[in-house]
PDB file of C-alpha atoms in Angstrom:
ATOM      1  CA  UNK A  27      98.985  86.898 101.928  1.00 90.00           C
ATOM      2  CA  UNK A  28      95.465  88.162 101.246  1.00 91.00           C
ATOM      3  CA  UNK A  29      94.721  89.669  97.852  1.00 92.00           C
ATOM      4  CA  UNK A  30      92.504  92.767  97.746  1.00 93.00           C
ATOM      5  CA  UNK A  31      90.769  92.776  94.375  1.00 87.00           C
ATOM      6  CA  UNK A  32      88.026  94.879  92.860  1.00 90.00           C
ATOM      7  CA  UNK A  33      88.260  98.630  92.425  1.00 92.00           C
ATOM      8  CA  UNK A  34      86.032  99.514  95.383  1.00 93.00           C
ATOM      9  CA  UNK A  35      87.973  97.391  97.859  1.00 94.00           C
ATOM     10  CA  UNK A  36      91.323  98.507  96.432  1.00 95.00           C
ATOM     11  CA  UNK A  37      90.300 102.167  96.633  1.00 95.00           C
ATOM     12  CA  UNK A  38      89.170 101.675 100.212  1.00 94.00           C
ATOM     13  CA  UNK A  39      92.579 100.319 101.197  1.00 96.00           C
ATOM     14  CA  UNK A  40      94.596 102.874  99.220  1.00 96.00           C
ATOM     15  CA  UNK A  41      92.669 105.767 100.760  1.00 95.00           C
ATOM     16  CA  UNK A  42      92.507 104.448 104.329  1.00 94.00           C
ATOM     17  CA  UNK A  43      95.203 105.893 106.655  1.00 93.00           C
ATOM     18  CA  UNK A  44      94.908 102.693 108.693  1.00 93.00           C
ATOM     19  CA  UNK A  45      96.763 100.908 105.858  1.00 96.00           C
ATOM     20  CA  UNK A  46     100.410 101.888 105.511  1.00 96.00           C
ATOM     21  CA  UNK A  47     103.376 100.803 103.427  1.00 96.00           C
ATOM     22  CA  UNK A  48     105.349  98.069 105.247  1.00 95.00           C
ATOM     23  CA  UNK A  49     108.301  99.657 107.033  1.00 92.00           C
ATOM     24  CA  UNK A  50     111.927  99.183 105.997  1.00 96.00           C
ATOM     25  CA  UNK A  51     114.833  99.318 108.482  1.00 95.00           C
ATOM     26  CA  UNK A  52     117.145 102.335 108.713  1.00 95.00           C
ATOM     27  CA  UNK A  53     120.493 102.136 106.930  1.00 96.00           C
ATOM     28  CA  UNK A  54     123.408 104.449 106.259  1.00 94.00           C
ATOM     29  CA  UNK A  55     124.527 103.355 102.802  1.00 94.00           C
ATOM     30  CA  UNK A  56     123.656 101.441  99.649  1.00 98.00           C
ATOM     31  CA  UNK A  57     120.235 100.147  98.729  1.00 98.00           C
ATOM     32  CA  UNK A  58     119.201 100.035 102.384  1.00 98.00           C
ATOM     33  CA  UNK A  59     119.900 103.762 102.705  1.00 98.00           C
ATOM     34  CA  UNK A  60     117.931 104.472  99.522  1.00 98.00           C
ATOM     35  CA  UNK A  61     114.868 102.524 100.690  1.00 98.00           C
ATOM     36  CA  UNK A  62     115.008 104.210 104.092  1.00 98.00           C
ATOM     37  CA  UNK A  63     115.268 107.702 102.574  1.00 98.00           C
ATOM     38  CA  UNK A  64     112.833 107.784  99.628  1.00 98.00           C
ATOM     39  CA  UNK A  65     109.123 108.450  99.967  1.00 96.00           C
ATOM     40  CA  UNK A  66     108.230 105.103  98.390  1.00 95.00           C
ATOM     41  CA  UNK A  67     108.851 103.098 101.557  1.00 96.00           C
ATOM     42  CA  UNK A  68     108.155 105.618 104.312  1.00 94.00           C
ATOM     43  CA  UNK A  69     105.108 106.601 106.326  1.00 92.00           C
ATOM     44  CA  UNK A  70     104.251 109.231 108.906  1.00 91.00           C
ATOM     45  CA  UNK A  71     105.438 112.822 108.954  1.00 93.00           C
ATOM     46  CA  UNK A  72     108.363 112.166 106.588  1.00 95.00           C
ATOM     47  CA  UNK A  73     106.176 110.987 103.738  1.00 96.00           C
ATOM     48  CA  UNK A  74     104.608 114.312 102.602  1.00 96.00           C
ATOM     49  CA  UNK A  75     108.042 115.957 102.638  1.00 97.00           C
ATOM     50  CA  UNK A  76     109.702 113.189 100.650  1.00 98.00           C
ATOM     51  CA  UNK A  77     106.819 112.942  98.202  1.00 97.00           C
ATOM     52  CA  UNK A  78     107.021 116.703  97.649  1.00 97.00           C
ATOM     53  CA  UNK A  79     110.675 116.308  96.647  1.00 98.00           C
ATOM     54  CA  UNK A  80     109.754 113.731  93.984  1.00 97.00           C
ATOM     55  CA  UNK A  81     106.840 115.844  92.744  1.00 97.00           C
ATOM     56  CA  UNK A  82     109.122 118.882  92.476  1.00 97.00           C
ATOM     57  CA  UNK A  83     111.616 116.880  90.413  1.00 97.00           C
ATOM     58  CA  UNK A  84     108.886 115.787  88.010  1.00 96.00           C
ATOM     59  CA  UNK A  85     107.396 119.291  87.909  1.00 96.00           C
ATOM     60  CA  UNK A  86     110.799 120.564  86.752  1.00 95.00           C
ATOM     61  CA  UNK A  87     110.528 118.332  83.671  1.00 93.00           C
ATOM     62  CA  UNK A  88     107.791 119.499  81.275  1.00 92.00           C
ATOM     63  CA  UNK A  89     106.248 116.265  79.930  1.00 90.00           C
ATOM     64  CA  UNK A  90     106.303 117.686  76.398  1.00 86.00           C
ATOM     65  CA  UNK A  91     110.118 117.902  76.639  1.00 86.00           C
ATOM     66  CA  UNK A  92     110.177 114.088  76.598  1.00 86.00           C
ATOM     67  CA  UNK A  93     108.162 113.706  73.398  1.00 76.00           C
ATOM     68  CA  UNK A  94     111.198 113.837  71.119  1.00 64.00           C
ATOM     69  CA  UNK A  95     113.173 111.145  72.913  1.00 59.00           C
ATOM     70  CA  UNK A  96     112.071 108.438  70.468  1.00 56.00           C
ATOM     71  CA  UNK A  97     113.774 105.132  71.195  1.00 59.00           C
ATOM     72  CA  UNK A  98     115.775 106.449  74.159  1.00 76.00           C
ATOM     73  CA  UNK A  99     115.436 104.437  77.335  1.00 88.00           C
ATOM     74  CA  UNK A 100     113.019 106.245  79.665  1.00 91.00           C
ATOM     75  CA  UNK A 101     115.724 106.495  82.317  1.00 93.00           C
ATOM     76  CA  UNK A 102     118.105 108.072  79.800  1.00 92.00           C
ATOM     77  CA  UNK A 103     115.417 110.564  78.791  1.00 90.00           C
ATOM     78  CA  UNK A 104     114.714 111.548  82.388  1.00 92.00           C
ATOM     79  CA  UNK A 105     118.400 111.676  83.318  1.00 93.00           C
ATOM     80  CA  UNK A 106     119.051 114.024  80.417  1.00 90.00           C
ATOM     81  CA  UNK A 107     116.151 116.225  81.510  1.00 90.00           C
ATOM     82  CA  UNK A 108     117.645 116.310  85.014  1.00 89.00           C
ATOM     83  CA  UNK A 109     121.000 117.454  83.646  1.00 88.00           C
ATOM     84  CA  UNK A 110     122.845 114.193  84.283  1.00 89.00           C
ATOM     85  CA  UNK A 111     125.660 113.847  81.763  1.00 83.00           C
ATOM     86  CA  UNK A 112     126.908 110.436  82.922  1.00 85.00           C
ATOM     87  CA  UNK A 113     125.386 107.269  81.417  1.00 91.00           C
ATOM     88  CA  UNK A 114     123.284 105.920  84.273  1.00 95.00           C
ATOM     89  CA  UNK A 115     120.787 103.482  82.736  1.00 95.00           C
ATOM     90  CA  UNK A 116     122.774 100.398  83.694  1.00 96.00           C
ATOM     91  CA  UNK A 117     123.392 101.712  87.213  1.00 97.00           C
ATOM     92  CA  UNK A 118     119.702 102.468  87.697  1.00 97.00           C
ATOM     93  CA  UNK A 119     118.895  98.968  86.474  1.00 97.00           C
ATOM     94  CA  UNK A 120     121.271  97.530  89.066  1.00 98.00           C
ATOM     95  CA  UNK A 121     119.384  99.445  91.747  1.00 98.00           C
ATOM     96  CA  UNK A 122     115.938  98.587  90.371  1.00 97.00           C
ATOM     97  CA  UNK A 123     116.508  94.827  90.470  1.00 97.00           C
ATOM     98  CA  UNK A 124     116.785  94.993  94.280  1.00 98.00           C
ATOM     99  CA  UNK A 125     114.724  98.117  95.042  1.00 97.00           C
ATOM    100  CA  UNK A 126     111.991  96.162  96.816  1.00 95.00           C
ATOM    101  CA  UNK A 127     113.254  94.251  99.862  1.00 94.00           C
ATOM    102  CA  UNK A 128     114.163  90.639  99.184  1.00 93.00           C
ATOM    103  CA  UNK A 129     113.973  90.866  95.404  1.00 94.00           C
ATOM    104  CA  UNK A 130     117.521  90.933  94.047  1.00 96.00           C
ATOM    105  CA  UNK A 131     121.292  91.137  94.400  1.00 98.00           C
ATOM    106  CA  UNK A 132     121.793  93.718  97.137  1.00 97.00           C
ATOM    107  CA  UNK A 133     125.584  93.888  96.790  1.00 98.00           C
ATOM    108  CA  UNK A 134     125.172  94.873  93.139  1.00 98.00           C
ATOM    109  CA  UNK A 135     122.560  97.435  94.111  1.00 98.00           C
ATOM    110  CA  UNK A 136     124.765  98.798  96.913  1.00 98.00           C
ATOM    111  CA  UNK A 137     127.591  99.492  94.468  1.00 98.00           C
ATOM    112  CA  UNK A 138     125.232 101.141  91.987  1.00 98.00           C
ATOM    113  CA  UNK A 139     123.678 103.402  94.641  1.00 98.00           C
ATOM    114  CA  UNK A 140     127.154 104.541  95.699  1.00 98.00           C
ATOM    115  CA  UNK A 141     128.036 105.485  92.128  1.00 97.00           C
ATOM    116  CA  UNK A 142     124.710 107.233  91.508  1.00 97.00           C
ATOM    117  CA  UNK A 143     125.096 109.299  94.678  1.00 97.00           C
ATOM    118  CA  UNK A 144     128.549 110.352  93.437  1.00 96.00           C
ATOM    119  CA  UNK A 145     127.133 111.348  90.025  1.00 95.00           C
ATOM    120  CA  UNK A 146     124.482 113.435  91.802  1.00 94.00           C
ATOM    121  CA  UNK A 147     126.899 115.401  93.947  1.00 94.00           C
ATOM    122  CA  UNK A 148     127.897 112.965  96.674  1.00 95.00           C
ATOM    123  CA  UNK A 149     125.369 113.865  99.376  1.00 96.00           C
ATOM    124  CA  UNK A 150     123.489 111.092 101.158  1.00 96.00           C
ATOM    125  CA  UNK A 151     120.386 113.196 101.688  1.00 98.00           C
ATOM    126  CA  UNK A 152     116.673 113.172 100.859  1.00 98.00           C
ATOM    127  CA  UNK A 153     116.931 115.274  97.648  1.00 97.00           C
ATOM    128  CA  UNK A 154     119.559 112.883  96.249  1.00 97.00           C
ATOM    129  CA  UNK A 155     117.477 109.856  97.213  1.00 98.00           C
ATOM    130  CA  UNK A 156     114.426 111.426  95.575  1.00 98.00           C
ATOM    131  CA  UNK A 157     116.268 111.897  92.277  1.00 97.00           C
ATOM    132  CA  UNK A 158     117.480 108.299  92.303  1.00 97.00           C
ATOM    133  CA  UNK A 159     113.983 107.131  93.244  1.00 97.00           C
ATOM    134  CA  UNK A 160     112.404 108.935  90.273  1.00 96.00           C
ATOM    135  CA  UNK A 161     114.865 107.227  87.917  1.00 96.00           C
ATOM    136  CA  UNK A 162     114.366 103.811  89.519  1.00 96.00           C
ATOM    137  CA  UNK A 163     110.575 104.058  89.310  1.00 91.00           C
ATOM    138  CA  UNK A 164     110.942 104.759  85.588  1.00 90.00           C
ATOM    139  CA  UNK A 165     113.312 101.860  84.954  1.00 93.00           C
ATOM    140  CA  UNK A 166     111.040  98.837  85.245  1.00 90.00           C
ATOM    141  CA  UNK A 167     107.430 100.022  85.174  1.00 92.00           C
ATOM    142  CA  UNK A 168     107.759 102.612  82.395  1.00 92.00           C
ATOM    143  CA  UNK A 169     109.925 100.354  80.247  1.00 92.00           C
ATOM    144  CA  UNK A 170     107.437  97.497  80.669  1.00 93.00           C
ATOM    145  CA  UNK A 171     104.519  99.760  79.777  1.00 94.00           C
ATOM    146  CA  UNK A 172     106.321 100.954  76.639  1.00 93.00           C
ATOM    147  CA  UNK A 173     107.013  97.403  75.502  1.00 92.00           C
ATOM    148  CA  UNK A 174     103.498  96.127  76.232  1.00 94.00           C
ATOM    149  CA  UNK A 175     101.857  99.091  74.509  1.00 94.00           C
ATOM    150  CA  UNK A 176     103.787  98.839  71.256  1.00 89.00           C
ATOM    151  CA  UNK A 177     101.042  96.804  69.617  1.00 89.00           C
ATOM    152  CA  UNK A 178      98.106  97.329  71.986  1.00 93.00           C
ATOM    153  CA  UNK A 179      96.200 100.373  73.209  1.00 95.00           C
ATOM    154  CA  UNK A 180      97.677 101.780  76.411  1.00 95.00           C
ATOM    155  CA  UNK A 181      94.321 101.629  78.201  1.00 95.00           C
ATOM    156  CA  UNK A 182      94.048  97.934  77.386  1.00 97.00           C
ATOM    157  CA  UNK A 183      97.516  97.255  78.795  1.00 97.00           C
ATOM    158  CA  UNK A 184      96.753  99.178  81.977  1.00 97.00           C
ATOM    159  CA  UNK A 185      93.528  97.222  82.393  1.00 96.00           C
ATOM    160  CA  UNK A 186      94.747  93.714  81.569  1.00 95.00           C
ATOM    161  CA  UNK A 187      98.529  93.693  81.999  1.00 95.00           C
ATOM    162  CA  UNK A 188      99.654  96.636  84.162  1.00 96.00           C
ATOM    163  CA  UNK A 189     103.409  96.950  84.737  1.00 94.00           C
ATOM    164  CA  UNK A 190     102.875  97.219  88.500  1.00 95.00           C
ATOM    165  CA  UNK A 191     100.104  94.684  89.130  1.00 95.00           C
ATOM    166  CA  UNK A 192     100.050  94.889  92.939  1.00 96.00           C
ATOM    167  CA  UNK A 193     101.195  96.990  95.844  1.00 96.00           C
ATOM    168  CA  UNK A 194     101.494  96.061  99.517  1.00 96.00           C
ATOM    169  CA  UNK A 195      99.848  97.642 102.534  1.00 97.00           C
ATOM    170  CA  UNK A 196     100.004  96.771 106.226  1.00 97.00           C
ATOM    171  CA  UNK A 197      96.992  97.210 108.506  1.00 97.00           C
ATOM    172  CA  UNK A 198      97.525  99.275 111.641  1.00 96.00           C
ATOM    173  CA  UNK A 199      94.330  97.884 113.162  1.00 96.00           C
ATOM    174  CA  UNK A 200      91.945  95.012 112.523  1.00 97.00           C
ATOM    175  CA  UNK A 201      89.420  96.014 109.885  1.00 93.00           C
ATOM    176  CA  UNK A 202      87.136  94.598 107.191  1.00 92.00           C
ATOM    177  CA  UNK A 203      87.399  95.722 103.592  1.00 89.00           C
ATOM    178  CA  UNK A 204      85.710  94.254 100.545  1.00 82.00           C
ATOM    179  CA  UNK A 205      84.494  91.314 102.590  1.00 84.00           C
ATOM    180  CA  UNK A 206      88.016  90.560 103.829  1.00 83.00           C
ATOM    181  CA  UNK A 207      88.915  90.774 107.506  1.00 92.00           C
ATOM    182  CA  UNK A 208      92.446  92.068 107.851  1.00 95.00           C
ATOM    183  CA  UNK A 209      94.177  91.654 111.186  1.00 97.00           C
ATOM    184  CA  UNK A 210      96.283  94.374 112.788  1.00 97.00           C
ATOM    185  CA  UNK A 211      99.843  94.031 111.492  1.00 96.00           C
ATOM    186  CA  UNK A 212      98.800  91.901 108.497  1.00 97.00           C
ATOM    187  CA  UNK A 213     100.250  92.743 105.076  1.00 96.00           C
ATOM    188  CA  UNK A 214      97.935  92.514 102.065  1.00 97.00           C
ATOM    189  CA  UNK A 215      98.450  92.788  98.329  1.00 96.00           C
ATOM    190  CA  UNK A 216      96.248  95.332  96.552  1.00 96.00           C
ATOM    191  CA  UNK A 217      95.492  94.743  92.887  1.00 96.00           C
ATOM    192  CA  UNK A 218      96.341  97.707  90.635  1.00 96.00           C
ATOM    193  CA  UNK A 219      94.715  97.760  87.198  1.00 95.00           C
ATOM    194  CA  UNK A 220      92.714 100.027  84.928  1.00 95.00           C
ATOM    195  CA  UNK A 221      91.952 103.321  86.645  1.00 94.00           C
ATOM    196  CA  UNK A 222      94.124 102.173  89.554  1.00 96.00           C
ATOM    197  CA  UNK A 223      97.155 101.230  87.456  1.00 96.00           C
ATOM    198  CA  UNK A 224      99.018 104.264  88.814  1.00 96.00           C
ATOM    199  CA  UNK A 225      97.628 103.824  92.316  1.00 96.00           C
ATOM    200  CA  UNK A 226      95.203 106.075  94.149  1.00 96.00           C
ATOM    201  CA  UNK A 227      94.927 108.143  97.274  1.00 94.00           C
ATOM    202  CA  UNK A 228      97.812 110.041  98.871  1.00 94.00           C
ATOM    203  CA  UNK A 229     100.413 107.651  97.430  1.00 95.00           C
ATOM    204  CA  UNK A 230      99.247 107.664  93.797  1.00 96.00           C
ATOM    205  CA  UNK A 231     102.113 107.772  91.306  1.00 95.00           C
ATOM    206  CA  UNK A 232     103.097 111.384  90.546  1.00 95.00           C
ATOM    207  CA  UNK A 233     104.805 110.351  87.299  1.00 94.00           C
ATOM    208  CA  UNK A 234     101.691 109.210  85.418  1.00 94.00           C
ATOM    209  CA  UNK A 235     101.737 112.015  82.844  1.00 95.00           C
ATOM    210  CA  UNK A 236     105.459 111.648  82.160  1.00 93.00           C
ATOM    211  CA  UNK A 237     105.151 107.883  81.755  1.00 93.00           C
ATOM    212  CA  UNK A 238     102.292 108.185  79.270  1.00 93.00           C
ATOM    213  CA  UNK A 239     104.218 110.799  77.262  1.00 92.00           C
ATOM    214  CA  UNK A 240     107.217 108.468  77.070  1.00 90.00           C
ATOM    215  CA  UNK A 241     104.940 105.631  75.952  1.00 89.00           C
ATOM    216  CA  UNK A 242     103.384 107.807  73.257  1.00 87.00           C
ATOM    217  CA  UNK A 243     106.811 108.893  72.024  1.00 80.00           C
ATOM    218  CA  UNK A 244     108.037 105.301  71.777  1.00 76.00           C
ATOM    219  CA  UNK A 245     105.007 104.356  69.642  1.00 65.00           C
ATOM    220  CA  UNK A 246     105.825 106.918  66.941  1.00 62.00           C
TER     221      UNK A 246
END
């Protein structure tokens, strides 16, 4: 798989509508349903709508409300802000370990998704998936950033050791970017670091401010 490195080439890919997130198959339950229903893995007309759901969730949580969470797990802090009374950190972790296709124990993730949906009202719909997705995105990346920034400046961590070092894009047509020829249908890895640590373009991470507030709170 080709690696797209360098900020100019990475920006070109992340901003080019000819590069899309690799598709995931439809599913009616479990981790497959979650992937097929969140904005993270979708393209086309559904993406702006699903992204707007995630943005609205984050907009409902003033970042400053997270500053007093101290040593609380970032998922626990966000769950509390969302009005979730049930302890969900372990369940979210079970989902996170298999969130990306082919990365973990899907049976474990299936069971955790079922329980999270129940905690969130029982509806298998886009708003429920968006809430789970916000928590899952905070589980690994935000926790890793907190740990790595305990004894180093945050900017240094984001430059040299970002919690999400790469993202994948698939070319819809043959093109050349940063000196690399990418064939139609080919999947490439785009390096995320420094100013691009939270992505760029229409799919940039909407939780950047919340993540940095949680990191700052953990350093106190």
